[in-house]
Amino acid sequence: MTVESTAARKPRRSTKRVSAAKEPQNSEPQLVQLLTPEGERVEHPEYEIDLTPDELRGLYRDMVLTRRFDAEATSLQRQGELGLWASLLGQEAAQIGSGRALRDDDYVFPTYREHGVAWCRGVDPTNLLGMFRGVNHGGWDPSTNNFHLYTIVIGSQTLHATGYAMGVAKDGADSAVIAYFGDGASSQGDVAESFTFSAVYNAPVVFFCQNNQWAISEPTEKQTRVPLYQRAQGFGFPGVRVDGNDVLACLAVTRSALERARRGEGPTLVEAFTYRMGAHTTSDDPTKYRADEERQAWEAKDPILRLRTYLENAGHADEAFFTSLDEESETLGKRVREAVRAMPDPDHLAIFENVYADGHALVDEERAQFLAYQASFAEEGN
Amino acid sequence: MAVQKLPLAKALNESLRKALDTDPKVLIMGEDVGKLGGVFRVTDGLQKDFGEDRVIDTPLAESGIVGTAIGLALRGYRPVVEIQFDGFVFPAYDQIVTQLAKMHARALGKIKMPVVIRIPYGGGIGAVEHHSESPEALFAHVAGLKVVSPSNSSDAYWMLQQAIQSDDPVIFFEPKRRYWDKGEVDVEAIPGPLHKARIDRSGSDITLAAYGPMVKVCVEAAAAAAEEGKSVEVLDLRSMSPIDFDTIQKSVEKTGRLVVVHEAPVFYGSGAEIAARITERCFYHLEAPVLRVGGYHAPYPPARLEEEYLPGLDRVLDAVDRSLAY
Ligand SMILES: Cc1ncc(C[n+]2csc(CCOP(=O)(O)OP(=O)(O)O)c2C)c(N)n1
């Protein structure tokens, strides 16, 4: 796949061919799609995929359980059990499709919303909740599932991914690295710098931008005047826009980009064109900046519904499957709820733990002062 | 030969060479560090001997340099990053403060961040804007970072070895105006701990505490004061985070007086931290308030004015006199 061929890819859904320069960034040009919003399988000349019914049901299950987990976390926030939650509602296909394209030895650098990708990596979903409950700032060991900590400062992790990928190449390994970020983050200098570094060092990294149309209240138009996937061309690697609500297309496109990275051909930018159906986080109020009709229009493209339609029409899943999945969802919700409520507050001394690997005299001194201060209450009999 | 007389820059170069030689995971990264050997030639010849894969010329993007170094560290490498000049570290400040410093804590200790960031710092070389600054307090203020600065060739050699071996991120400030000063380096010595202050010169009347480029000025001031019959103790702090307060305390308990000297602006500088803590620790031993000598709360001036801005012999001696007058 060359830069030229990417840019010249034939549009499948737009009726009129428009020149790239005039292309409005939020239309849907050259969107790779394998499953229409109506649940019909379509072919794409460059990306094909052949999944067994079992695999298709697996993707559906992943998306349903991820949505259930996300809904549970939103409720837990409403109930005061979490301080904040960043929902992925609507982005399940982008995350499950890309997440299931990964190999175990690949390494993921997420932002703060990649709950579906974490699910694909086998990260216990309750691990993701510690930082939102306020008991830690991440807390899991990234090397257990090759899933790095959530990163709040937007765009930072794209550089970590690039550096990690440079290391993979140095090691002579054929693993690939994937960095997730949003359309808002695409404006950050770090993202541009990671494009530069990855291109210059031919790093095996896939940049997976979930363009969910909004960065809190700012639409994509406030970030860019060209479609995001076209950015890649200026850095010397291919960019491709995929229907982010189509789990099959996300899987196929990510798989192809990862394979390209493994072959030593360098980075790819994947723009998953999708939609954040809920609020940015539980603190956000989208009614202040977003029309309801917009959300309704995107609801019609729901990633889960369209796969369900396909599964049913193709006879790949029966009622028993859906019923048992409902039960599994409820069990997951219950498990998450119980785990969060049982999550203990950290020990007070955790403030002073892991500030340094080798220790630090000031931290030791202040820990001792803190202990003495606390002990003074005990002496007073409080 | 174990003991060699080397300029400070060459001692750093030998130190990097040794690190590259002993640990295949050590990498050098930065702008112009390859063929040119860095603008101060600290990495001279290293790319030739260790290859472009170990000594890496990077794009001109400081956030990118530090950010990718973090990724390489996550992959098991030990990057030693060169920032070309003090005033150019700020595009990377975000990565250093929000990512590098906190990664170990965020992972509850599960991952280590063995990254060294070398920064030539300070004035006195007649440079243009952004080439003479002393931003050490901005880094020392951040939990998770260690901040050190050698003042002589031996420390340059050994402290850099220790910084590279540390599993914590270390901001390694190199006193650029001392790069060409020669000193003895015993490459077979057993160095003391990285964060221990060094008594450069013993004295009984007053303590001068400094680090990096100002140690030499303080030693000269002590010699001048000795001619007037004043016995001045000079401490080379070597580390700004952590600070070896025990050694300062011991000295002040002996002399009863302390003057802290640095090039950075006095306001909110490391001198303020030292004055406050030593006042707490040594209140009943102090014969005079802790005084500070340093830069002004003004942008680092154009080269023709830097002699006025930088603490020199006279300003240090003046502070010594003021302290002794109490
Ligand atoms: C450097 C930085 N600036 C601002 C913020 C506050 N902030 C958090 S998320 C966000 C919007 C990000 O939008 P986008 O990158 O599109 O990702 P999305 O949340 O929509 O998935 C902002 C402004 C931040 N986290 N980091």
XYZ file of C-alpha atoms and ligand atoms in Angstrom:
734
model
C 0.000 0.000 0.000
C 1.464 3.316 -0.981
C 0.613 6.805 0.053
C -0.758 7.496 -3.404
C -2.954 4.474 -3.475
C -4.424 5.377 -0.103
C -5.273 8.854 -1.188
C -6.673 7.592 -4.442
C -8.793 4.857 -2.932
C -12.213 4.794 -4.531
C -14.966 6.193 -2.402
C -17.634 3.586 -1.773
C -20.443 5.533 -0.237
C -20.147 9.088 -1.365
C -22.182 9.652 -4.463
C -20.020 12.404 -5.824
C -16.290 12.290 -6.086
C -14.755 15.404 -4.535
C -11.185 16.521 -4.687
C -9.190 15.898 -1.528
C -8.410 19.560 -0.995
C -12.033 20.596 -0.944
C -13.227 17.569 0.922
C -14.954 18.705 4.095
C -13.290 16.895 6.968
C -16.460 15.509 8.392
C -18.027 14.039 5.329
C -17.460 10.352 4.846
C -15.110 10.124 1.898
C -13.173 6.977 1.251
C -14.548 5.297 4.275
C -13.539 1.664 4.382
C -16.667 -0.280 5.164
C -17.445 -4.001 5.253
C -20.736 -3.938 7.105
C -23.315 -1.270 6.344
C -25.433 0.414 9.009
C -28.244 -1.819 7.766
C -26.196 -4.869 8.611
C -25.294 -5.868 5.066
C -21.910 -7.331 4.216
C -20.149 -5.395 1.466
C -16.777 -5.966 -0.111
C -13.825 -3.648 -0.307
C -11.130 -4.132 -2.927
C -8.247 -3.714 -0.490
C -9.609 -5.007 2.746
C -11.263 -8.329 2.992
C -12.064 -10.402 5.943
C -13.299 -13.937 6.339
C -14.484 -14.777 9.810
C -16.164 -17.899 11.079
C -19.587 -17.552 12.707
C -17.882 -18.262 15.979
C -15.483 -15.366 15.504
C -18.312 -13.085 14.469
C -20.258 -13.975 17.592
C -17.074 -13.362 19.558
C -16.827 -9.802 18.267
C -20.468 -9.239 19.066
C -19.983 -10.583 22.578
C -16.957 -8.303 23.091
C -18.921 -5.244 22.073
C -21.965 -6.097 24.164
C -19.946 -6.823 27.287
C -17.856 -3.708 26.815
C -20.991 -1.602 26.503
C -22.413 -3.275 29.591
C -19.249 -2.582 31.557
C -19.288 1.012 30.397
C -22.922 1.459 31.385
C -22.226 -0.055 34.779
C -19.341 2.352 35.335
C -21.576 5.280 34.356
C -24.164 4.144 36.904
C -21.510 3.698 39.547
C -20.441 7.273 38.949
C -24.032 8.430 39.349
C -24.233 6.496 42.577
C -21.168 8.264 43.888
C -18.910 5.216 43.706
C -16.679 6.741 41.027
C -15.523 10.334 40.875
C -15.625 10.442 37.093
C -16.204 8.184 34.134
C -15.276 8.571 30.477
C -17.787 6.527 28.519
C -16.996 4.843 25.206
C -20.647 4.530 24.163
C -20.714 4.297 20.376
C -17.031 3.529 19.995
C -17.261 -0.204 20.661
C -16.583 -1.257 17.086
C -13.513 0.946 16.749
C -12.077 -0.468 19.957
C -13.039 -4.118 19.616
C -12.177 -4.223 15.930
C -8.727 -2.742 16.460
C -8.204 -4.558 19.757
C -8.953 -7.960 18.253
C -6.493 -7.291 15.451
C -3.648 -7.332 17.973
C -1.337 -10.181 18.803
C -0.404 -10.962 22.413
C 3.107 -9.611 21.946
C 1.877 -6.307 20.518
C 1.847 -3.347 22.871
C -0.986 -0.892 23.416
C -0.719 2.735 24.465
C -4.235 3.910 25.299
C -5.668 7.274 26.210
C -8.291 7.242 28.994
C -11.273 5.828 27.098
C -9.977 2.529 25.701
C -12.040 0.241 27.893
C -12.901 -1.982 24.940
C -9.271 -2.354 23.945
C -8.405 -3.189 27.556
C -11.100 -5.853 27.405
C -9.485 -7.368 24.319
C -6.134 -7.406 26.104
C -7.580 -9.388 28.980
C -7.171 -6.574 31.484
C -9.594 -7.137 34.355
C -12.123 -4.324 33.799
C -12.211 -3.541 37.502
C -8.536 -2.564 37.219
C -9.588 0.335 35.004
C -11.801 1.790 37.695
C -9.200 2.486 40.370
C -8.168 5.804 38.905
C -11.773 6.892 38.378
C -12.609 5.947 41.951
C -9.575 7.834 43.157
C -7.609 5.039 44.760
C -4.658 5.201 42.354
C -3.439 6.811 39.134
C -3.476 3.651 37.091
C -2.135 0.916 39.234
C -1.840 -2.026 36.885
C 1.382 -3.534 35.641
C 1.453 -2.627 31.931
C 3.664 -5.564 31.038
C 1.143 -8.157 32.253
C -1.157 -7.586 29.287
C 1.047 -5.307 27.187
C -1.474 -2.587 27.891
C 0.066 0.642 29.111
C -1.480 2.858 31.772
C -4.213 5.260 30.819
C -2.769 8.657 29.894
C -4.699 11.786 30.768
C -2.459 14.417 29.185
C -3.768 14.112 25.681
C -1.389 12.954 22.981
C 1.557 12.190 25.296
C 1.294 8.451 24.848
C 1.770 8.595 21.084
C 5.415 9.416 21.730
C 5.762 6.610 24.255
C 4.327 4.255 21.676
C 6.765 5.492 19.079
C 9.737 5.091 21.408
C 8.558 1.645 22.395
C 8.199 0.736 18.730
C 11.705 2.009 18.048
C 12.827 -0.387 20.788
C 10.895 -3.261 19.201
C 12.693 -2.597 15.927
C 16.072 -2.462 17.708
C 15.310 -5.789 19.350
C 14.666 -7.298 15.937
C 11.228 -8.417 17.116
C 8.235 -8.470 14.802
C 5.752 -7.155 17.348
C 3.779 -4.061 16.548
C 2.674 -1.163 18.716
C -0.607 0.716 18.628
C -1.286 4.190 19.983
C -4.825 5.415 20.575
C -5.805 9.067 20.617
C -8.716 11.325 19.757
C -9.443 13.896 17.092
C -8.830 16.632 19.668
C -5.482 15.130 20.606
C -4.477 15.208 16.945
C -3.844 18.938 17.420
C -1.211 18.323 20.072
C 2.419 18.827 19.159
C 3.285 15.458 20.659
C 1.143 13.703 18.083
C 2.868 15.550 15.256
C 6.245 14.768 16.805
C 5.354 11.112 17.098
C 4.463 11.111 13.389
C 7.848 12.621 12.621
C 9.810 10.209 14.800
C 7.950 7.114 13.664
C 8.397 8.021 10.015
C 12.075 8.910 10.378
C 12.899 5.703 12.277
C 10.384 3.574 10.388
C 8.924 2.486 13.716
C 6.406 -0.358 13.735
C 3.562 1.657 15.170
C -0.072 2.086 14.217
C -1.684 5.384 15.153
C -5.334 4.717 15.809
C -7.301 7.947 15.976
C -10.886 7.603 17.085
C -12.504 10.583 15.511
C -15.656 10.673 17.618
C -16.436 14.130 16.192
C -16.027 15.976 19.467
C -13.278 17.016 21.871
C -15.464 17.888 24.834
C -17.416 20.733 23.182
C -15.139 21.332 20.225
C -16.014 19.743 16.915
C -13.352 18.262 14.662
C -13.543 21.414 12.507
C -11.823 23.217 15.355
C -8.871 20.827 15.109
C -8.246 20.463 11.419
C -9.045 21.783 7.970
C -8.238 18.537 6.215
C -9.580 15.077 6.926
C -7.424 13.655 9.702
C -6.272 10.534 7.872
C -4.717 12.777 5.220
C -2.283 14.157 7.757
C -0.199 11.027 7.413
C 0.699 11.774 3.843
C 2.668 14.854 4.808
C 4.741 12.758 7.185
C 5.399 10.116 4.576
C 3.227 7.231 5.603
C -0.233 6.058 4.668
C -3.430 7.162 6.279
C -6.745 5.452 5.964
C -10.222 6.320 7.118
C -12.370 3.465 8.272
C -15.995 3.324 9.323
C -15.440 3.337 13.053
C -18.856 1.853 13.706
C -18.079 -1.162 11.577
C -16.247 -3.733 13.653
C -15.284 -5.823 10.631
C -13.730 -2.921 8.778
C -11.891 -1.763 11.903
C -10.528 -5.256 12.362
C -9.470 -5.600 8.734
C -7.878 -2.178 8.441
C -6.021 -2.412 11.754
C -4.832 -5.915 10.958
C -3.454 -4.719 7.648
C -1.710 -1.740 9.285
C -0.204 -4.003 11.961
C 1.030 -6.434 9.337
C 2.609 -3.578 7.455
C 4.387 -2.544 10.658
C 5.561 -6.120 11.244
C 6.958 -6.290 7.734
C 9.167 -3.358 8.614
C 7.297 -0.879 6.451
C 6.694 1.627 9.201
C 3.740 3.490 10.640
C 0.152 3.875 9.482
C -2.470 6.333 10.621
C -5.930 4.843 10.942
C -8.756 7.274 11.431
C -11.795 5.511 12.778
C -14.736 7.704 11.878
C -17.127 7.228 14.751
C -19.238 9.028 17.309
C -19.260 9.614 21.021
C -22.922 8.996 21.772
C -22.774 9.997 25.417
C -21.204 12.914 27.211
C -17.442 13.421 27.053
C -17.299 12.370 30.696
C -19.854 12.243 33.458
C -18.962 15.877 34.238
C -19.871 17.058 30.760
C -23.185 18.418 29.479
C -23.418 17.902 25.718
C -26.814 19.613 25.515
C -24.924 22.902 25.717
C -23.144 22.383 22.414
C -24.629 19.503 20.488
C -27.900 19.023 18.641
C -29.975 16.021 19.608
C -30.617 15.188 15.967
C -26.943 14.565 15.486
C -26.888 11.866 18.080
C -30.045 10.339 16.666
C -28.511 10.185 13.219
C -25.532 8.335 14.652
C -27.696 5.999 16.698
C -28.911 4.654 13.389
C -25.321 3.583 12.729
C -24.946 1.818 16.053
C -22.067 -0.652 15.815
C -23.724 -3.315 17.933
C -27.107 -3.256 16.258
C -25.675 -3.595 12.797
C -23.656 -6.666 13.684
C -26.680 -8.178 15.389
C -28.759 -7.646 12.264
C -26.081 -9.320 10.210
C -25.702 -12.247 12.612
C -29.456 -12.825 12.627
C -29.953 -12.465 8.890
C -27.044 -14.743 8.121
C -28.276 -17.273 10.621
C -25.052 -17.095 12.606
C -26.695 -16.593 15.988
C -29.886 -17.822 17.527
C -32.055 -16.602 20.356
C -30.240 -18.815 22.854
C -26.993 -17.019 22.070
C -28.473 -13.599 22.729
C -30.202 -14.754 25.887
C -27.085 -16.264 27.332
C -25.162 -13.126 26.449
C -27.727 -11.061 28.325
C -27.117 -13.218 31.347
C -23.379 -12.911 30.969
C -23.765 -9.133 30.804
C -25.723 -9.079 34.027
C -23.100 -11.205 35.736
C -20.361 -8.876 34.546
C -22.279 -5.829 35.755
C -22.776 -7.393 39.154
C -19.137 -8.388 39.422
C -17.968 -4.891 38.536
C -20.405 -3.284 40.974
C -19.322 -5.501 43.819
C -15.642 -5.118 43.031
C -15.839 -1.331 43.017
C -17.737 -1.157 46.269
C -15.235 -3.512 47.857
C -12.272 -1.506 46.593
C -10.436 -0.358 49.679
C -9.117 3.153 50.102
C -5.354 3.134 49.870
C -3.242 3.134 52.986
C -2.298 6.677 54.010
C 1.356 5.908 53.562
C 0.728 5.186 49.877
C 1.316 8.913 49.346
C 4.993 8.259 49.918
C 5.251 4.970 48.071
C 6.821 4.534 44.642
C 7.737 8.190 44.264
C 11.209 6.916 43.433
C 12.549 3.481 42.604
C 15.799 4.063 44.485
C 14.416 6.122 47.373
C 14.849 9.819 48.146
C 15.918 11.475 51.384
C 13.169 14.111 51.295
C 10.441 11.532 50.800
C 11.843 9.517 53.722
C 11.956 12.615 55.907
C 8.412 13.664 55.085
C 7.085 10.138 55.556
C 8.632 10.108 59.033
C 7.097 13.506 59.821
C 3.731 12.304 58.611
C 3.956 9.183 60.782
C 4.952 11.215 63.805
C 2.083 13.604 63.208
C -0.402 10.758 62.977
C 1.075 9.097 66.022
C 0.571 12.304 67.991
C -3.204 11.809 67.735
C -2.912 8.307 69.103
C -0.940 9.632 72.077
C -3.635 12.165 72.776
C -6.038 9.264 72.843
C -8.061 10.364 69.829
C 46.320 4.365 33.776
C 43.663 4.774 36.428
C 44.105 8.481 37.089
C 43.844 10.866 34.148
C 43.700 14.621 33.886
C 40.644 15.427 31.796
C 38.508 18.435 30.940
C 35.025 18.051 32.381
C 33.470 17.547 28.921
C 35.939 14.798 28.131
C 35.249 13.129 31.474
C 31.575 13.038 30.519
C 32.523 11.623 27.153
C 34.568 8.853 28.773
C 31.716 8.170 31.142
C 29.239 7.784 28.283
C 31.688 5.567 26.442
C 32.006 3.306 29.455
C 28.230 3.134 29.875
C 27.714 2.227 26.213
C 30.452 -0.345 26.502
C 29.205 -2.088 29.618
C 25.465 -2.094 29.010
C 24.048 -2.789 25.539
C 20.749 -1.266 26.645
C 22.267 2.203 27.066
C 21.418 4.578 24.208
C 22.457 8.163 23.540
C 19.829 10.396 21.930
C 19.704 14.030 20.979
C 20.212 16.706 18.385
C 23.634 16.613 16.710
C 24.975 13.967 19.093
C 26.152 11.747 16.231
C 28.715 12.872 13.668
C 29.216 16.252 15.290
C 29.516 14.796 18.784
C 27.164 17.364 20.236
C 27.632 21.121 20.143
C 29.977 20.784 23.142
C 31.504 17.536 21.785
C 30.453 15.618 24.865
C 29.397 12.712 22.636
C 32.388 13.052 20.334
C 33.358 9.824 18.581
C 30.661 7.750 20.225
C 28.549 7.242 17.129
C 31.619 6.235 15.185
C 32.416 3.528 17.690
C 28.949 2.383 18.726
C 26.903 3.019 15.599
C 23.836 5.000 14.694
C 21.658 2.514 16.476
C 23.157 3.328 19.869
C 24.029 6.986 19.380
C 20.965 8.438 17.746
C 20.632 11.769 15.991
C 17.029 12.790 16.555
C 14.627 15.135 14.823
C 14.608 18.636 16.303
C 11.747 17.997 18.665
C 12.471 18.023 22.394
C 9.144 16.621 23.476
C 9.675 13.885 20.925
C 13.148 13.152 22.245
C 12.023 12.734 25.833
C 8.704 11.110 24.928
C 10.321 8.440 22.780
C 13.016 7.940 25.429
C 10.195 7.096 27.828
C 8.886 4.525 25.354
C 12.354 3.058 24.910
C 12.729 2.818 28.682
C 9.419 0.968 28.811
C 10.904 -1.463 26.321
C 13.931 -2.054 28.569
C 16.421 0.474 27.227
C 18.322 3.068 29.260
C 18.283 6.236 27.177
C 20.654 9.084 27.946
C 19.143 12.129 26.328
C 20.984 15.330 25.483
C 19.098 18.607 25.467
C 21.253 20.987 23.503
C 20.924 23.972 25.843
C 19.105 24.844 29.072
C 16.638 27.196 27.403
C 15.457 24.514 24.973
C 14.263 21.974 27.482
C 10.840 23.545 27.806
C 9.172 21.908 24.808
C 10.020 18.674 26.679
C 8.998 19.980 30.074
C 5.539 18.488 29.768
C 6.868 15.004 29.020
C 9.389 15.282 31.844
C 6.953 16.529 34.454
C 3.684 14.814 33.583
C 5.059 11.539 32.225
C 8.663 10.742 33.090
C 8.470 11.840 36.720
C 5.214 10.071 37.475
C 5.354 6.823 35.518
C 6.826 4.757 38.356
C 4.247 5.964 40.866
C 1.312 5.596 38.480
C 2.251 1.961 37.921
C 2.543 1.447 41.696
C 6.211 0.720 41.224
C 5.730 -1.934 38.548
C 7.743 -0.069 35.947
C 11.021 1.806 36.149
C 12.100 4.910 34.258
C 15.880 4.777 33.864
C 16.173 7.895 31.723
C 18.942 10.477 32.099
C 18.430 13.947 30.681
C 21.701 15.811 30.258
C 21.382 19.581 30.089
C 24.328 21.949 29.632
C 23.305 24.851 31.873
C 24.328 28.204 33.268
C 26.044 31.263 31.931
C 29.450 32.759 31.669
C 30.236 31.853 28.085
C 28.937 34.983 26.389
C 26.104 33.203 24.627
C 22.923 34.522 23.036
C 19.476 34.333 24.580
C 18.244 30.936 25.939
C 21.797 29.560 26.152
C 22.707 30.501 29.734
C 19.855 29.642 32.039
C 19.695 27.707 35.291
C 16.265 26.068 35.513
C 17.223 23.454 38.127
C 14.625 24.546 40.688
C 11.851 23.925 38.172
C 12.886 20.280 38.051
C 13.844 19.831 41.699
C 10.321 20.937 42.625
C 8.877 17.905 40.835
C 8.531 14.692 42.824
C 9.840 11.693 40.939
C 12.822 13.448 39.398
C 16.338 13.486 40.725
C 18.411 16.534 39.917
C 22.190 16.600 40.125
C 25.078 18.688 38.891
C 28.786 17.902 38.971
C 31.289 20.672 39.471
C 34.481 18.910 38.435
C 35.807 16.214 36.114
C 35.824 13.378 38.623
C 32.220 13.974 39.621
C 31.271 14.424 35.990
C 32.628 10.981 35.222
C 31.237 9.177 38.232
C 27.952 10.957 38.760
C 26.979 10.302 35.154
C 27.754 6.598 35.614
C 25.563 6.575 38.688
C 22.786 8.530 37.006
C 22.700 6.038 34.133
C 22.592 3.130 36.564
C 19.742 4.682 38.525
C 16.275 3.290 37.929
C 14.867 6.774 38.501
C 14.847 9.603 35.979
C 17.779 11.921 36.591
C 18.091 15.473 35.306
C 21.813 15.873 34.894
C 22.835 19.527 34.758
C 26.275 20.104 33.275
C 27.997 23.395 34.109
C 28.803 24.412 30.574
C 31.342 27.065 31.496
C 33.359 24.380 33.308
C 33.422 21.999 30.335
C 36.986 22.972 29.533
C 38.308 22.937 33.124
C 40.702 20.063 33.700
C 40.629 17.812 36.716
C 41.794 14.408 37.831
C 39.599 11.421 37.187
C 40.331 8.075 38.771
C 38.374 5.680 36.591
C 38.966 2.848 39.051
C 37.855 4.726 42.145
C 34.867 3.642 44.184
C 32.614 6.697 44.091
C 30.564 7.910 47.015
C 26.770 8.016 46.850
C 25.313 10.199 44.072
C 23.452 12.456 46.456
C 26.087 13.058 49.081
C 27.457 16.567 49.394
C 31.222 16.969 49.318
C 33.286 19.187 51.581
C 35.561 20.900 49.090
C 37.405 22.952 51.666
C 37.195 22.915 55.458
C 36.715 26.046 57.508
C 35.341 27.150 60.857
C 33.876 30.676 60.511
C 31.234 30.338 57.813
C 29.845 27.803 55.330
C 29.403 28.443 51.631
C 27.085 25.974 49.895
C 27.102 25.771 46.105
C 26.869 23.330 43.222
C 27.874 23.111 39.590
C 29.515 26.228 38.171
C 29.478 28.167 41.446
C 31.661 25.769 43.413
C 34.785 27.142 41.774
C 33.739 30.714 42.533
C 33.159 29.802 46.179
C 36.516 28.069 46.463
C 38.191 31.182 45.099
C 36.201 33.334 47.504
C 37.292 31.111 50.381
C 40.916 31.523 49.366
C 40.530 35.305 49.178
C 38.782 35.393 52.543
C 41.557 33.297 54.049
C 43.989 36.071 53.228
C 41.871 38.284 55.445
C 41.999 35.678 58.165
C 38.533 34.243 57.638
C 38.112 30.495 57.664
C 35.498 29.529 55.076
C 34.097 26.024 54.565
C 32.916 25.245 51.026
C 30.332 22.563 50.347
C 29.721 21.170 46.893
C 26.128 19.990 47.166
C 26.306 17.910 43.944
C 22.582 17.184 44.146
C 19.586 19.507 44.214
C 17.095 16.690 44.639
C 17.505 15.237 47.088
C 19.652 17.713 48.977
C 22.093 16.343 51.505
C 20.833 18.471 54.395
C 22.698 16.363 56.940
C 26.061 17.486 55.621
C 24.955 21.127 55.468
C 23.562 20.905 58.986
C 26.779 19.462 60.355
C 28.789 22.209 58.746
C 26.464 24.957 59.988
C 26.493 23.542 63.507
C 30.232 24.019 63.338
C 30.414 27.436 61.675
C 27.081 29.021 62.690
C 26.780 30.775 59.363
C 25.577 29.834 55.885
C 25.590 31.498 52.520
C 24.025 29.632 49.578
C 25.333 30.521 46.137
C 23.836 29.649 42.764
C 23.470 31.214 39.331
C 19.715 30.728 39.172
C 17.463 33.572 40.284
C 17.347 33.762 44.068
C 13.560 34.097 44.159
C 12.028 30.614 44.723
C 15.448 29.120 44.015
C 17.233 26.218 45.688
C 18.799 28.722 48.105
C 15.345 29.474 49.476
C 14.721 25.807 50.162
C 18.088 25.367 51.822
C 17.691 28.518 53.933
C 14.289 27.430 55.165
C 15.277 23.893 56.073
C 18.575 24.844 57.639
C 16.833 27.513 59.700
C 14.512 24.800 60.995
C 17.286 22.352 61.667
C 19.916 24.746 63.042
C 17.933 27.614 64.563
C 19.920 27.644 67.778
C 23.258 27.268 66.042
C 22.841 30.103 63.599
C 24.688 33.318 64.356
C 23.208 35.054 61.329
C 20.300 34.557 58.941
C 21.058 32.274 56.019
C 21.989 34.495 53.092
C 21.618 33.816 49.410
C 23.626 34.976 46.441
C 22.341 34.362 42.943
C 20.708 35.718 39.837
C 18.063 38.429 39.756
C 14.371 38.116 39.028
C 14.921 39.151 35.452
C 15.454 37.365 32.164
C 19.024 36.215 31.826
C 20.675 39.329 30.428
C 22.540 39.815 27.162
C 26.114 38.614 27.262
C 27.623 42.046 27.878
C 25.740 42.213 31.161
C 26.172 38.695 32.441
C 29.138 39.593 34.633
C 26.783 41.895 36.541
C 24.097 39.254 36.762
C 26.165 36.253 37.766
C 27.452 35.894 41.314
C 31.174 36.553 41.199
C 33.921 36.616 43.754
C 32.987 40.064 45.084
C 29.321 39.330 45.610
C 30.148 36.126 47.433
C 32.729 37.888 49.617
C 30.252 40.661 50.315
C 27.741 38.097 51.546
C 30.431 36.504 53.707
C 31.125 39.909 55.277
C 27.447 40.622 55.826
C 26.965 37.287 57.522
C 30.023 37.725 59.738
C 28.845 41.214 60.720
C 25.821 39.871 62.615
C -2.915 18.476 27.355
C -4.351 18.405 27.762
N -5.151 19.463 27.573
C -6.440 19.418 27.962
C -6.954 18.303 28.555
C -8.402 18.277 29.020
N -9.137 17.349 28.154
C -9.342 16.085 28.493
S -10.068 15.212 27.292
C -10.170 16.548 26.283
C -10.777 16.399 24.916
C -10.073 15.364 24.129
O -10.732 15.125 22.940
P -10.283 13.990 21.940
O -8.808 13.965 21.836
O -11.040 14.160 20.694
O -10.673 12.638 22.660
P -12.090 12.147 23.185
O -12.149 12.463 24.657
O -13.148 12.819 22.409
O -12.093 10.675 22.989
C -9.633 17.661 26.906
C -9.587 19.003 26.320
C -6.081 17.208 28.726
N -6.484 16.077 29.298
N -4.795 17.274 28.324
